Coordinates of C-alpha atoms and ligand atoms in Angstrom, one line a residue:
X193 CA 0.0 0.0 0.0
X194 CA 1.4 3.4 -0.9
X195 CA 2.6 5.6 2.0
X196 CA 0.9 8.9 2.0
X197 CA 1.9 10.7 5.2
X198 CA -0.6 13.3 3.9
X199 CA -3.8 11.9 5.3
X200 CA -4.6 12.3 9.0
X201 CA -7.6 10.3 10.0
X202 CA -10.1 11.9 12.3
X203 CA -11.5 9.3 14.8
X204 CA -14.5 9.4 17.1
X205 CA -13.6 6.7 19.6
X206 CA -17.0 6.3 21.3
X207 CA -18.3 4.4 24.3
X208 CA -20.9 2.7 22.1
X209 CA -19.8 3.4 18.5
X210 CA -16.6 4.6 16.8
X211 CA -15.9 5.8 13.3
X212 CA -13.4 7.6 11.1
X213 CA -13.5 10.5 8.7
X214 CA -11.0 12.4 6.5
X215 CA -10.7 15.8 4.9
X216 CA -11.1 16.4 1.2
X217 CA -10.9 19.6 -0.8
X218 CA -14.7 19.7 -0.6
X219 CA -15.0 19.1 3.2
X220 CA -14.8 16.2 5.6
X221 CA -16.1 12.8 4.6
X222 CA -17.0 9.8 6.7
X223 CA -15.3 6.4 6.0
X224 CA -17.9 3.9 4.9
X225 CA -17.6 0.2 4.2
X226 CA -18.9 -1.3 0.9
X227 CA -22.3 -1.7 2.5
X228 CA -22.4 2.1 3.3
X229 CA -22.1 1.6 7.1
X230 CA -19.9 4.1 8.9
X231 CA -20.5 3.3 12.6
X232 CA -18.4 0.5 14.1
X233 CA -19.8 -0.7 17.4
X234 CA -17.0 -0.3 20.0
X235 CA -17.4 -4.0 20.8
X236 CA -14.8 -6.8 20.8
X237 CA -15.6 -10.5 20.8
X238 CA -12.9 -13.0 21.8
X239 CA -13.3 -16.4 20.3
X240 CA -12.2 -19.7 22.0
X241 CA -8.9 -19.9 20.1
X242 CA -7.9 -16.3 20.7
X243 CA -9.3 -14.7 17.5
X244 CA -10.8 -11.3 17.9
X245 CA -13.7 -9.8 16.0
X246 CA -14.6 -6.1 16.2
X247 CA -17.8 -4.1 15.5
X248 CA -21.1 -5.2 14.3
X249 CA -20.2 -8.9 14.2
X250 CA -18.9 -8.7 17.8
X251 CA -22.1 -6.9 19.0
X252 CA -24.2 -9.7 17.5
X253 CA -22.0 -12.2 19.2
X254 CA -23.0 -10.8 22.6
X255 CA -26.2 -12.8 22.3
X256 CA -24.5 -16.2 22.6
X257 CA -21.4 -15.1 24.4
X258 CA -22.0 -12.3 26.9
X259 CA -19.0 -13.0 29.0
X260 CA -16.4 -12.9 26.3
X261 CA -17.9 -9.8 24.6
X262 CA -16.2 -6.7 25.7
X263 CA -17.8 -3.3 25.3
X264 CA -17.8 0.2 27.0
X265 CA -14.0 0.0 27.4
X266 CA -14.0 3.8 27.2
X267 CA -15.3 3.9 30.7
X268 CA -12.2 2.2 31.9
X269 CA -9.6 4.3 30.1
X270 CA -7.1 5.9 32.5
X271 CA -9.1 4.7 35.6
X272 CA -8.2 2.9 38.8
X273 CA -10.2 0.0 40.2
X274 CA -11.7 2.4 42.8
X275 CA -12.9 4.8 40.0
X276 CA -14.8 2.1 38.2
X277 CA -16.4 0.3 41.2
X278 CA -19.8 1.6 40.0
X279 CA -19.2 0.3 36.4
X280 CA -18.3 -3.1 37.7
X281 CA -21.8 -3.8 38.8
X282 CA -23.2 -3.4 35.3
X283 CA -20.4 -4.7 33.1
X284 CA -20.8 -8.5 32.6
X285 CA -17.0 -9.1 32.0
X286 CA -14.5 -9.4 34.8
X287 CA -12.1 -6.6 35.8
X288 CA -9.1 -6.9 38.0
X289 CA -6.5 -4.6 39.4
X290 CA -3.5 -3.8 37.2
X291 CA 0.0 -2.3 38.0
X292 CA 0.2 1.3 39.2
X293 CA -3.4 1.6 40.2
X294 CA -4.8 0.7 36.8
X295 CA -7.4 -1.9 35.8
X296 CA -7.2 -5.0 33.6
X297 CA -10.0 -6.6 31.7
X298 CA -10.1 -10.4 32.2
X299 CA -10.3 -12.0 28.8
X300 CA -10.1 -15.8 28.9
X301 CA -7.8 -15.7 31.9
X302 CA -5.4 -13.1 30.6
X303 CA -5.5 -9.5 31.6
X304 CA -5.8 -6.8 28.9
X305 CA -5.4 -3.1 29.5
X306 CA -8.2 -0.8 28.4
X307 CA -5.6 0.9 26.1
X308 CA -4.9 -2.4 24.3
X309 CA -8.6 -3.1 23.9
X310 CA -9.4 0.4 22.6
X311 CA -6.4 0.0 20.2
X312 CA -8.2 -3.0 18.6
X313 CA -11.1 -0.8 17.8
X314 CA -8.8 2.0 16.5
X315 CA -7.0 -0.5 14.4
X316 CA -10.2 -1.6 12.8
X317 CA -11.1 2.0 12.1
X318 CA -7.7 2.5 10.6
X319 CA -8.0 -0.6 8.4
X320 CA -11.4 0.4 7.2
X321 CA -10.0 3.8 6.2
X322 CA -7.1 2.2 4.4
X323 CA -9.4 -0.1 2.5
X324 CA -11.6 2.8 1.5
X325 CA -8.8 5.2 0.5
X326 CA -6.3 2.7 -0.8
X327 CA -3.4 4.3 1.2
X328 CA -1.6 3.6 4.4
X329 CA -2.6 5.7 7.3
X330 CA -0.2 6.4 10.1
X331 CA -1.6 9.6 11.8
X332 CA -4.8 10.5 13.5
X333 CA -6.7 13.0 15.5
X334 CA -8.8 11.3 18.2
X335 CA -11.7 12.8 20.1
X336 CA -12.4 12.5 23.8
X337 CA -15.2 13.9 26.1
X338 CA -14.4 17.5 27.3
X339 CA -14.3 16.3 30.9
X340 CA -11.6 13.7 30.3
X341 CA -8.7 14.2 32.6
X342 CA -5.0 13.9 31.8
X343 CA -4.8 10.2 32.6
X344 CA -7.8 9.5 30.4
X345 CA -6.3 11.6 27.5
X346 CA -3.0 9.9 27.9
X347 CA -4.6 6.4 27.8
X348 CA -6.3 7.4 24.6
X349 CA -3.0 8.6 23.1
X350 CA -1.5 5.2 24.1
X351 CA -4.3 3.3 22.5
X352 CA -3.7 5.2 19.2
X353 CA 0.0 4.4 19.4
X354 CA -0.7 0.7 20.0
X355 CA -3.0 0.8 16.9
X356 CA 0.0 2.1 14.8
X357 CA -1.2 5.7 14.8
X358 CA 0.7 8.8 15.6
X359 CA -1.9 10.8 17.5
X360 CA -1.4 14.3 16.2
X361 CA -4.0 15.7 18.6
X362 CA -6.6 14.8 21.1
X363 CA -9.6 17.0 20.5
X364 CA -12.7 17.5 22.7
X365 CA -15.8 15.9 21.2
X366 CA -18.0 19.1 21.6
X367 CA -15.3 21.2 19.9
X368 CA -15.1 18.7 17.1
X369 CA -18.9 18.9 16.7
X370 CA -18.8 22.7 16.6
X371 CA -16.0 22.5 14.0
X372 CA -18.0 20.2 11.8
X373 CA -20.7 23.0 11.6
X374 CA -18.1 25.6 10.9
X375 CA -18.9 27.5 14.1
X376 CA -15.3 28.4 14.5
X377 CA -15.9 31.0 11.9
X378 CA -18.3 32.8 14.2
X379 CA -16.8 35.9 15.7
X380 CA -17.7 35.6 19.4
X381 CA -20.5 33.3 20.4
X382 CA -21.6 30.8 23.1
X383 CA -22.4 27.3 21.9
X384 CA -24.1 24.5 23.7
X385 CA -23.3 21.0 22.6
X386 CA -25.8 18.4 23.7
X387 CA -24.5 14.9 23.3
X388 CA -26.8 12.0 24.1
X389 CA -25.1 8.7 23.2
X390 CA -25.6 5.1 24.0
X391 CA -24.6 5.1 27.7
X392 CA -23.5 8.7 28.4
X393 CA -24.9 12.1 28.4
X394 CA -22.7 15.2 28.1
X395 CA -23.6 18.9 27.9
X396 CA -20.8 21.3 27.1
X397 CA -20.9 25.0 26.9
X398 CA -18.2 26.5 24.7
X399 CA -17.2 29.9 23.8
X400 CA -15.7 30.5 20.4
X401 CA -13.8 33.6 19.5
X402 CA -11.5 34.1 16.6
X403 CA -11.5 30.5 15.8
X404 CA -10.5 29.4 19.3
X405 CA -12.8 27.3 21.4
X406 CA -12.8 27.6 25.2
X407 CA -14.8 25.1 27.3
X408 CA -16.8 27.2 29.8
X409 CA -18.4 24.3 31.6
X410 CA -19.3 20.7 31.2
X411 CA -22.0 18.6 32.9
X412 CA -23.7 15.3 32.3
X413 CA -24.2 11.8 33.5
X414 CA -21.8 8.9 32.6
X415 CA -24.7 6.6 33.1
X416 CA -27.5 8.1 31.1
X417 CA -28.1 7.4 27.4
X418 CA -29.9 5.2 24.8
X419 CA -29.4 2.2 27.0
X420 CA -31.8 3.6 29.5
X421 CA -34.4 4.1 26.9
X422 CA -33.8 0.5 25.7
X423 CA -34.3 -0.6 29.2
X424 CA -37.6 1.2 29.5
X425 CA -38.9 -0.8 26.5
X426 CA -37.4 -4.1 27.8
X427 CA -39.1 -3.6 31.2
X428 CA -42.4 -2.9 29.4
X429 CA -42.0 -6.0 27.2
X430 CA -40.9 -8.4 30.0
X431 CA -43.8 -7.2 32.2
X432 CA -46.3 -7.9 29.5
X433 CA -44.7 -11.2 28.5
X434 CA -44.9 -12.4 32.2
X435 CA -48.5 -11.2 32.5
X436 CA -49.3 -13.2 29.4
X437 CA -47.2 -16.4 29.8
X438 CA -46.8 -16.7 33.5
X439 CA -45.1 -14.6 36.2
X440 CA -42.5 -17.3 36.9
X441 CA -41.1 -17.0 33.3
X442 CA -37.3 -16.7 33.5
X443 CA -35.3 -14.8 30.9
X444 CA -31.9 -16.3 30.2
X445 CA -28.9 -14.2 29.1
X446 CA -29.6 -15.0 25.4
X447 CA -33.3 -14.0 25.6
X448 CA -32.3 -10.8 27.5
X449 CA -29.8 -9.9 24.8
X450 CA -32.4 -10.6 22.1
X451 CA -34.9 -8.4 24.0
X452 CA -32.2 -5.7 24.1
X453 CA -31.7 -5.9 20.4
X454 CA -35.5 -5.7 19.7
X455 CA -35.9 -2.8 22.1
X456 CA -33.1 -0.9 20.4
X457 CA -34.5 -1.6 17.0
X458 CA -37.9 -0.4 18.0
X459 CA -36.5 2.8 19.6
X460 CA -34.5 3.6 16.4
X461 CA -37.6 2.9 14.2
X462 CA -39.8 5.2 16.4
X463 CA -37.6 8.1 15.5
X464 CA -38.9 7.9 11.9
X465 CA -42.3 6.2 12.3
X466 CA -45.3 6.4 14.5
X467 CA -45.1 2.8 15.5
X468 CA -42.8 -0.2 15.7
X469 CA -43.6 -3.9 15.9
X470 CA -41.8 -6.3 18.2
X471 CA -42.0 -10.0 17.9
X472 CA -40.4 -12.3 20.5
X473 CA -40.3 -16.0 20.0
X474 CA -40.1 -17.5 23.5
X475 CA -40.0 -21.1 22.2
X476 CA -42.6 -23.8 22.8
X477 CA -45.0 -22.1 20.4
X478 CA -45.1 -19.0 22.6
X479 CA -44.8 -15.9 20.4
X480 CA -45.2 -12.5 21.9
X481 CA -46.2 -9.7 19.5
X482 CA -46.6 -6.1 20.3
X483 CA -46.9 -2.8 18.5
X484 CA -45.2 0.0 20.3
X485 CA -46.4 3.5 19.4
X486 CA -44.3 6.6 19.5
X487 CA -46.6 8.1 22.1
X488 CA -46.0 5.2 24.4
X489 CA -42.2 5.4 23.9
X490 CA -42.2 9.2 24.5
X491 CA -44.1 8.8 27.7
X492 CA -41.4 6.5 29.0
X493 CA -38.5 8.5 27.6
X494 CA -39.7 11.9 29.0
X495 CA -38.2 11.5 32.5
X496 CA -34.7 10.7 31.0
X497 CA -34.9 13.8 28.9
X498 CA -35.9 15.8 32.0
X499 CA -32.8 14.5 33.7
X500 CA -30.6 15.8 30.8
X501 CA -32.3 19.2 31.1
X502 CA -31.3 19.3 34.8
X503 CA -27.7 18.9 33.7
X504 CA -28.1 21.6 31.0
X505 CA -29.3 24.0 33.8
X506 CA -26.3 23.2 35.9
X507 CA -23.9 23.6 33.0
X508 CA -25.4 27.0 32.2
X509 CA -25.2 28.0 35.9
X510 CA -21.6 27.0 36.1
X511 CA -20.8 29.1 33.0
X512 CA -22.8 32.0 34.4
X513 CA -25.2 32.0 31.5
X514 CA -28.9 31.8 30.9
X515 CA -30.5 29.6 28.1
X516 CA -31.0 32.8 26.1
X517 CA -27.3 33.6 26.0
X518 CA -26.6 30.5 23.9
X519 CA -26.4 31.3 20.3
X520 CA -26.0 27.9 18.7
X521 CA -27.1 24.5 20.0
X522 CA -25.5 21.5 18.4
X523 CA -27.0 18.0 18.7
X524 CA -24.6 15.1 18.9
X525 CA -25.1 11.4 19.6
X526 CA -27.5 8.8 18.1
X527 CA -30.2 9.5 20.6
X528 CA -30.6 13.1 19.4
X529 CA -32.4 11.6 16.4
X530 CA -35.3 11.1 18.7
X531 CA -37.9 13.8 17.8
X532 CA -38.9 14.3 21.4
X533 CA -35.3 15.0 22.4
X534 CA -35.0 17.6 19.6
X535 CA -38.3 19.2 20.6
X536 CA -37.5 19.5 24.3
X537 CA -34.0 20.8 23.8
X538 CA -35.2 23.4 21.2
X539 CA -37.8 24.5 23.7
X540 CA -35.3 24.7 26.6
X541 CA -32.9 26.9 24.7
X542 CA -35.6 28.7 22.8
X543 CA -34.0 28.2 19.5
X544 CA -33.7 25.9 16.5
X545 CA -31.1 23.2 17.2
X546 CA -28.5 21.9 14.8
X547 CA -29.2 18.5 13.4
X548 CA -28.2 18.9 9.8
X549 CA -25.0 16.8 10.1
X550 CA -25.7 13.2 11.2
X551 CA -25.5 13.4 14.9
X552 CA -23.6 10.1 15.1
X553 CA -21.1 11.3 12.5
X554 CA -20.6 14.9 13.5
X555 CA -17.8 14.3 16.0
X556 CA -15.7 12.3 13.5
X557 CA -16.3 14.9 10.8
X558 CA -15.1 17.6 13.1
X559 CA -12.0 15.5 14.0
X560 CA -11.4 15.4 10.2
X561 CA -11.7 19.1 10.0
X562 CA -9.1 19.5 12.7
X563 CA -6.9 16.9 11.0
X564 CA -7.2 18.9 7.8
X565 CA -6.1 22.1 9.6
X566 CA -3.1 20.2 11.0
X567 CA -2.2 18.8 7.6
X568 CA -2.1 22.3 6.3
X569 CA -5.1 21.9 4.0
X570 CA -6.8 25.1 3.0
X571 CA -10.4 25.0 4.0
X572 CA -12.2 25.7 0.9
X573 CA -15.7 25.4 2.2
X574 CA -18.0 28.3 1.5
X575 CA -18.4 31.3 3.7
X576 CA -22.0 32.2 3.3
X577 CA -23.3 35.7 3.0
X578 CA -25.5 34.8 0.2
X579 CA -26.9 31.4 -0.9
X580 CA -24.5 30.3 -3.7
X581 CA -27.2 28.1 -5.4
X582 CA -31.0 28.0 -5.5
X583 CA -32.8 25.6 -3.3
X584 CA -36.3 24.1 -3.8
X585 CA -38.3 20.9 -4.0
X586 CA -39.1 18.4 -6.6
X587 CA -42.5 19.0 -8.1
X588 CA -44.9 16.5 -9.9
X589 CA -43.2 14.9 -12.9
X590 CA -39.6 15.7 -11.9
X591 CA -39.4 19.5 -12.2
X592 CA -37.3 21.7 -9.8
X593 CA -39.6 24.2 -8.0
X594 CA -37.2 26.8 -6.6
X595 CA -38.2 28.5 -3.3
X596 CA -35.0 30.5 -2.6
X597 CA -33.1 31.9 -5.5
X598 CA -29.3 31.9 -5.7
X599 CA -27.6 35.0 -4.3
X600 CA -30.3 35.6 -1.8
X601 CA -28.8 37.2 1.3
X602 CA -28.8 34.9 4.3
X603 CA -30.7 34.6 6.7
X604 CA -33.7 34.2 4.4
X605 CA -37.0 32.5 4.3
X606 CA -39.5 31.5 1.6
X607 CA -42.9 29.6 1.7
X608 CA -45.1 28.2 -1.0
X609 CA -48.2 26.1 -0.9
X610 CA -48.4 22.8 -2.8
X611 CA -51.2 20.2 -3.1
X612 CA -51.6 16.5 -3.8
X613 CA -52.1 14.8 -7.1
X614 CA -53.9 11.6 -6.1
X615 CA -57.3 11.3 -4.3
X616 CA -57.0 10.5 -0.6
X617 CA -53.2 10.8 -0.7
X618 CA -52.1 10.5 3.0
X619 CA -48.3 11.0 2.6
X620 CA -46.3 13.6 0.6
X621 CA -42.7 13.0 -0.3
X622 CA -40.7 16.2 0.0
X623 CA -37.4 16.0 -2.0
X624 CA -35.1 19.0 -1.3
X625 CA -32.9 20.1 -4.3
X626 CA -30.1 22.5 -4.9
X627 CA -29.0 23.9 -8.2
X628 CA -29.9 26.1 -11.1
X629 CA -31.2 23.5 -13.6
X630 CA -34.9 23.0 -14.3
X631 CA -35.1 19.3 -13.8
X632 CA -34.8 17.5 -10.5
X633 CA -32.6 14.9 -12.0
X634 CA -30.0 17.6 -12.9
X635 CA -30.0 19.2 -9.5
X636 CA -28.1 18.1 -6.3
X637 CA -30.3 16.2 -3.9
X638 CA -29.9 17.6 -0.4
X639 CA -32.3 15.2 1.4
X640 CA -35.9 14.2 1.6
X641 CA -38.6 13.5 4.1
X642 CA -42.2 12.4 4.2
X643 CA -45.1 14.3 5.5
X644 CA -47.5 11.7 6.9
X645 CA -51.0 11.8 8.2
X646 CA -52.6 14.1 5.6
X647 CA -56.3 13.6 6.1
X648 CA -58.1 11.9 3.1
X649 CA -59.2 14.5 0.6
X650 CA -59.7 14.6 -3.2
X651 CA -56.6 15.4 -5.2
X652 CA -55.8 19.1 -5.3
X653 CA -57.7 19.9 -2.0
X654 CA -55.0 19.7 0.7
X655 CA -53.0 22.8 1.2
X656 CA -49.4 21.9 2.1
X657 CA -47.3 24.8 3.0
X658 CA -43.5 24.2 2.5
X659 CA -41.2 26.6 4.2
X660 CA -37.5 27.0 3.6
X661 CA -35.4 28.9 6.1
X662 CA -31.6 29.4 5.7
X663 CA -30.0 30.8 8.9
X664 CA -27.0 33.0 9.2
X665 CA -24.7 29.9 9.3
X666 CA -26.1 28.7 6.0
X667 CA -28.0 25.8 7.5
X668 CA -31.3 25.1 5.8
X669 CA -34.4 24.1 7.7
X670 CA -37.3 22.7 5.5
X671 CA -40.7 22.2 7.0
X672 CA -44.0 21.1 5.5
X673 CA -47.3 21.6 7.1
X674 CA -50.8 20.5 6.0
X675 CA -52.9 23.5 6.9
X676 CA -56.2 21.7 7.6
X677 CA -55.0 19.0 10.0
X678 CA -51.8 20.8 11.1
X679 CA -49.6 17.7 10.6
X680 CA -46.0 18.8 10.2
X681 CA -42.6 17.3 9.4
X682 CA -39.2 18.9 8.9
X683 CA -35.6 18.3 8.1
X684 CA -32.4 20.2 8.4
X685 CA -29.5 20.1 6.0
X686 CA -26.2 21.9 5.3
X687 CA -26.4 23.0 1.6
X688 CA -22.8 24.0 1.5
X689 CA -21.4 20.7 2.8
X690 CA -19.1 19.1 0.4
X691 CA -19.3 21.9 -2.2
X692 CA -16.3 24.0 -3.2
X693 CA -16.6 27.4 -4.7
X694 CA -15.4 25.9 -8.0
X695 CA -18.2 23.3 -7.9
X696 CA -20.7 26.0 -7.3
X697 CA -19.4 28.0 -10.3
X698 CA -19.6 24.9 -12.5
X699 CA -23.2 24.2 -11.5
X700 CA -24.2 27.8 -12.3
X701 CA -22.3 27.7 -15.7
X702 CA -23.9 24.4 -16.6
X703 CA -27.4 25.9 -16.0
X704 CA -26.6 28.6 -18.6
X705 CA -25.3 26.0 -21.1
X706 CA -28.5 24.0 -20.7
X707 CA -30.9 26.8 -20.4
X708 CA -32.8 26.2 -23.6
X709 CA -33.1 22.4 -23.4
X710 CA -34.0 22.8 -19.7
X711 CA -36.8 25.2 -20.6
X712 CA -38.1 22.7 -23.1
X713 CA -37.8 19.8 -20.6
X714 CA -39.8 21.8 -18.0
X715 CA -42.4 22.6 -20.6
X716 CA -42.8 18.9 -21.4
X717 CA -43.3 18.1 -17.7
X718 CA -45.9 20.8 -17.4
X719 CA -47.7 19.6 -20.5
X720 CA -47.6 16.0 -19.3
X721 CA -49.1 17.1 -16.0
X722 CA -51.9 18.9 -17.8
X723 CA -52.5 16.0 -20.2
X724 CA -52.9 13.7 -17.2
X725 CA -55.5 16.0 -15.8
X726 CA -57.3 16.1 -19.2
X727 CA -57.3 12.3 -19.5
X728 CA -58.6 11.9 -15.9
X729 CA -61.4 14.3 -16.6
X730 CA -62.4 12.5 -19.8
X731 CA -62.3 9.1 -18.1
X732 CA -64.4 10.4 -15.2
X733 CA -66.9 11.8 -17.7
X734 CA -66.9 8.6 -19.7
X735 CA -67.7 6.6 -16.7
X736 CA -70.6 8.8 -15.7
X737 CA -72.0 9.7 -19.0
X738 CA -70.3 7.6 -21.7
X739 CA -73.6 6.1 -22.9
X740 CA -74.7 9.4 -24.4
X741 CA -72.0 9.4 -27.0
X742 CA -72.7 8.1 -30.5
X743 CA -70.6 5.0 -31.4
X744 CA -68.5 7.1 -33.9
X745 CA -67.9 9.9 -31.4
X746 CA -66.9 7.4 -28.8
X747 CA -64.4 5.7 -31.2
X748 CA -62.9 9.1 -32.1
X749 CA -62.6 10.0 -28.5
X750 CA -60.9 6.7 -27.5
X751 CA -58.5 7.1 -30.4
X752 CA -57.7 10.7 -29.3
X753 CA -57.0 9.6 -25.7
X754 CA -54.8 6.7 -27.0
X755 CA -52.9 9.2 -29.2
X756 CA -52.4 11.5 -26.3
X757 CA -51.1 8.8 -24.0
X758 CA -48.6 7.8 -26.8
X759 CA -47.5 11.4 -27.2
X760 CA -47.0 11.8 -23.5
X761 CA -44.3 9.2 -23.7
X762 CA -42.2 11.3 -26.0
X763 CA -40.1 14.3 -25.2
X764 CA -41.8 16.3 -27.9
X765 CA -43.7 19.2 -26.3
X766 CA -45.4 20.3 -29.5
X767 CA -46.7 16.8 -30.1
X768 CA -48.1 16.5 -26.6
X769 CA -49.7 19.9 -26.9
X770 CA -51.3 19.0 -30.3
X771 CA -52.6 15.6 -29.0
X772 CA -54.0 17.3 -25.9
X773 CA -55.9 19.8 -28.0
X774 CA -57.2 17.0 -30.2
X775 CA -58.4 15.0 -27.2
X776 CA -60.1 18.1 -25.8
X777 CA -61.9 18.6 -29.0
X778 CA -62.9 15.0 -29.4
X779 CA -64.3 15.2 -25.9
X780 CA -66.5 18.1 -26.7
X781 CA -69.5 16.0 -27.6
X782 CA -69.3 14.5 -24.1
X783 CA -68.8 17.8 -22.3
X784 CA -71.3 19.6 -24.4
X785 CA -73.9 17.0 -23.5
X786 CA -72.8 17.3 -19.9
X787 CA -73.4 21.0 -20.1
X788 CA -76.9 20.5 -21.5
X789 CA -77.6 18.0 -18.8
X790 CA -76.5 20.5 -16.2
X791 CA -78.7 23.2 -17.8
X792 CA -81.7 20.9 -18.0
X793 CA -81.3 20.0 -14.3
X794 CA -81.0 23.6 -13.2
X795 CA -83.9 24.5 -15.5
X796 CA -86.0 21.8 -13.9
X797 CA -85.0 22.8 -10.5
X798 CA -85.9 26.4 -11.1
X799 CA -89.3 25.3 -12.4
X800 CA -90.0 23.2 -9.3
X801 CA -89.1 26.0 -7.0
X802 CA -91.4 28.3 -8.9
X803 CA -94.4 26.1 -8.3
Ligands
ADP158 P1 -21.6 7.0 21.7 O1 -21.1 8.4 21.4 O2 -22.0 6.8 23.1 O3 -20.6 5.9 21.3 P2 -23.6 7.1 19.7 O4 -23.6 8.6 19.6 O5 -23.3 6.4 18.5 O6 -22.9 6.6 20.9 O7 -25.1 6.8 20.1 C1 -25.6 5.4 20.2 C2 -27.0 5.4 20.7 O8 -27.8 6.1 19.8 C3 -27.5 4.0 20.9 O9 -28.3 4.0 22.1 C4 -28.4 3.9 19.7 O10 -29.5 3.0 20.0 C5 -29.0 5.3 19.6 N1 -29.5 5.6 18.3 C6 -28.9 5.5 17.1 N2 -29.7 5.8 16.1 C7 -30.9 6.2 16.7 C8 -32.2 6.7 16.2 N3 -32.4 6.8 14.9 N4 -33.2 6.9 17.1 C9 -32.9 6.8 18.4 N5 -31.8 6.4 18.9 C10 -30.8 6.1 18.1
MG159 MG1 -20.2 10.0 21.0

């Protein structure tokens, strides 16, 4: 493998999950495997003949082999036996005292230091990056919680060295998250970084001035995280299982691990859907099935979120600040994908919170930004005073409907009302696009989300208001709201992520080059939409009143509709236009008769009322 020396890998070495990222000219990029996965569970499984597996495979292994599956090693880094007494009660594997007041993890009779174990995770991250980039990697920036003391930071450095990495810098996780959002470019501002991970909660208050971050205060709970929410669901499930199949029912380690996996899956699903189904096979023909709703989950999650708010209050008090003094709130950690968490934190700080960068990737991305700075790479990301490119949504038939035009000064906002195209449509797909071209396919896709729960109405009736808001940091919030029912959904993205000034220029130039053909393509889409409406109207009328047509008129109309359908398949706008006119004309006998009918009915009606 070629030596590079150039690339410094940014690594988020997490309690639950770890991952790597690297800097490119267009911004930081997460390392993914061939299947697209970036997160590596920080879990090690030791096989009977000494082989070690890392990550997802090891996590799955925990089901059969809880005692030789090692996780949460980060809790032991740089700690003494006395420090970790609390942890010992919940960790299934054995820990013994090591030299110089350290701890050793007992793996199949031999003691391993936490540094060695963390090094195995780091090595896996390094290998993945090497496989993805095709170069050898020897340097890294590794992140740690802001509250880590010297011993813990030193242990993390040692782990890096054992993994064959020169650790160029240890960076605080909240600082990395703020860097990933480019908040170092703010002149002087207070930033709250709310990090709810798998087993830990951290709130950090930072001040950034002139590109330098200062930690004003930290607070949190090293035993509060997604695991607690999983446990809430496990308790609910086991209670109900016992009520149904007998109070004496015992849950062995394998069943407990399976329940944990189901609970976590349900929790994750409930971030995107209103309900999640859990099915547990207890053997002996006993199958327990349960649909958990988001409301039920939120009711059980609420108290844990309240706890995190307590810590936020304390952190603010220590920093001598009030919630209103915080200018930016950054969400970090897998659990901040939970909609209730986002809502409550936004409420607490009284402002929109940042979620645009994947909360479980944002720390690694920030580490990569720091790595890029150390490697002397010029940061060529865009400084926003104006939106460099237009943003909008995909409209029916594949058009680009722009809401905010390029070169609008930020912050800015735009709203537009859309409607449905199918009767009783209950969900609307909102696809966010960026670019100057007229067709969705030629624009850059920034993300998409689904507005669900639109009440059944005929096509064209619902009024769906879509709002685009770009804040001063260039982060785009898109929300959609159906005005009758009030159902709402939203997403946040960073339009400038991964775009260099050159790429923006190229995108704009391309739109000039293609202006004429784009115009024609957009016209074809509009014509097709209109032709669909015409065909639907004709078919509806035929169903209701087809019998009034003479056979020859009917044949002419059928032919015209068939011709129109054929024309719609072409890209020839004039042909569609002509076929549509012909179909309209052929339908005139039908519509004229319908008009007569309507007139007759109203005439009759009037007569009756006159009597
Ligand atoms: P850590 O920083 O502690 O290593 P992460 O930030 O990766 O951990 O967070 C892991 C936690 O996030 C787990 O409890 C996981 O179940 C939870 N999580 C991941 N994705 C989601 C999601 N979509 N909704 C809710 N929780 C999630
Ligand atoms: Mg983390």
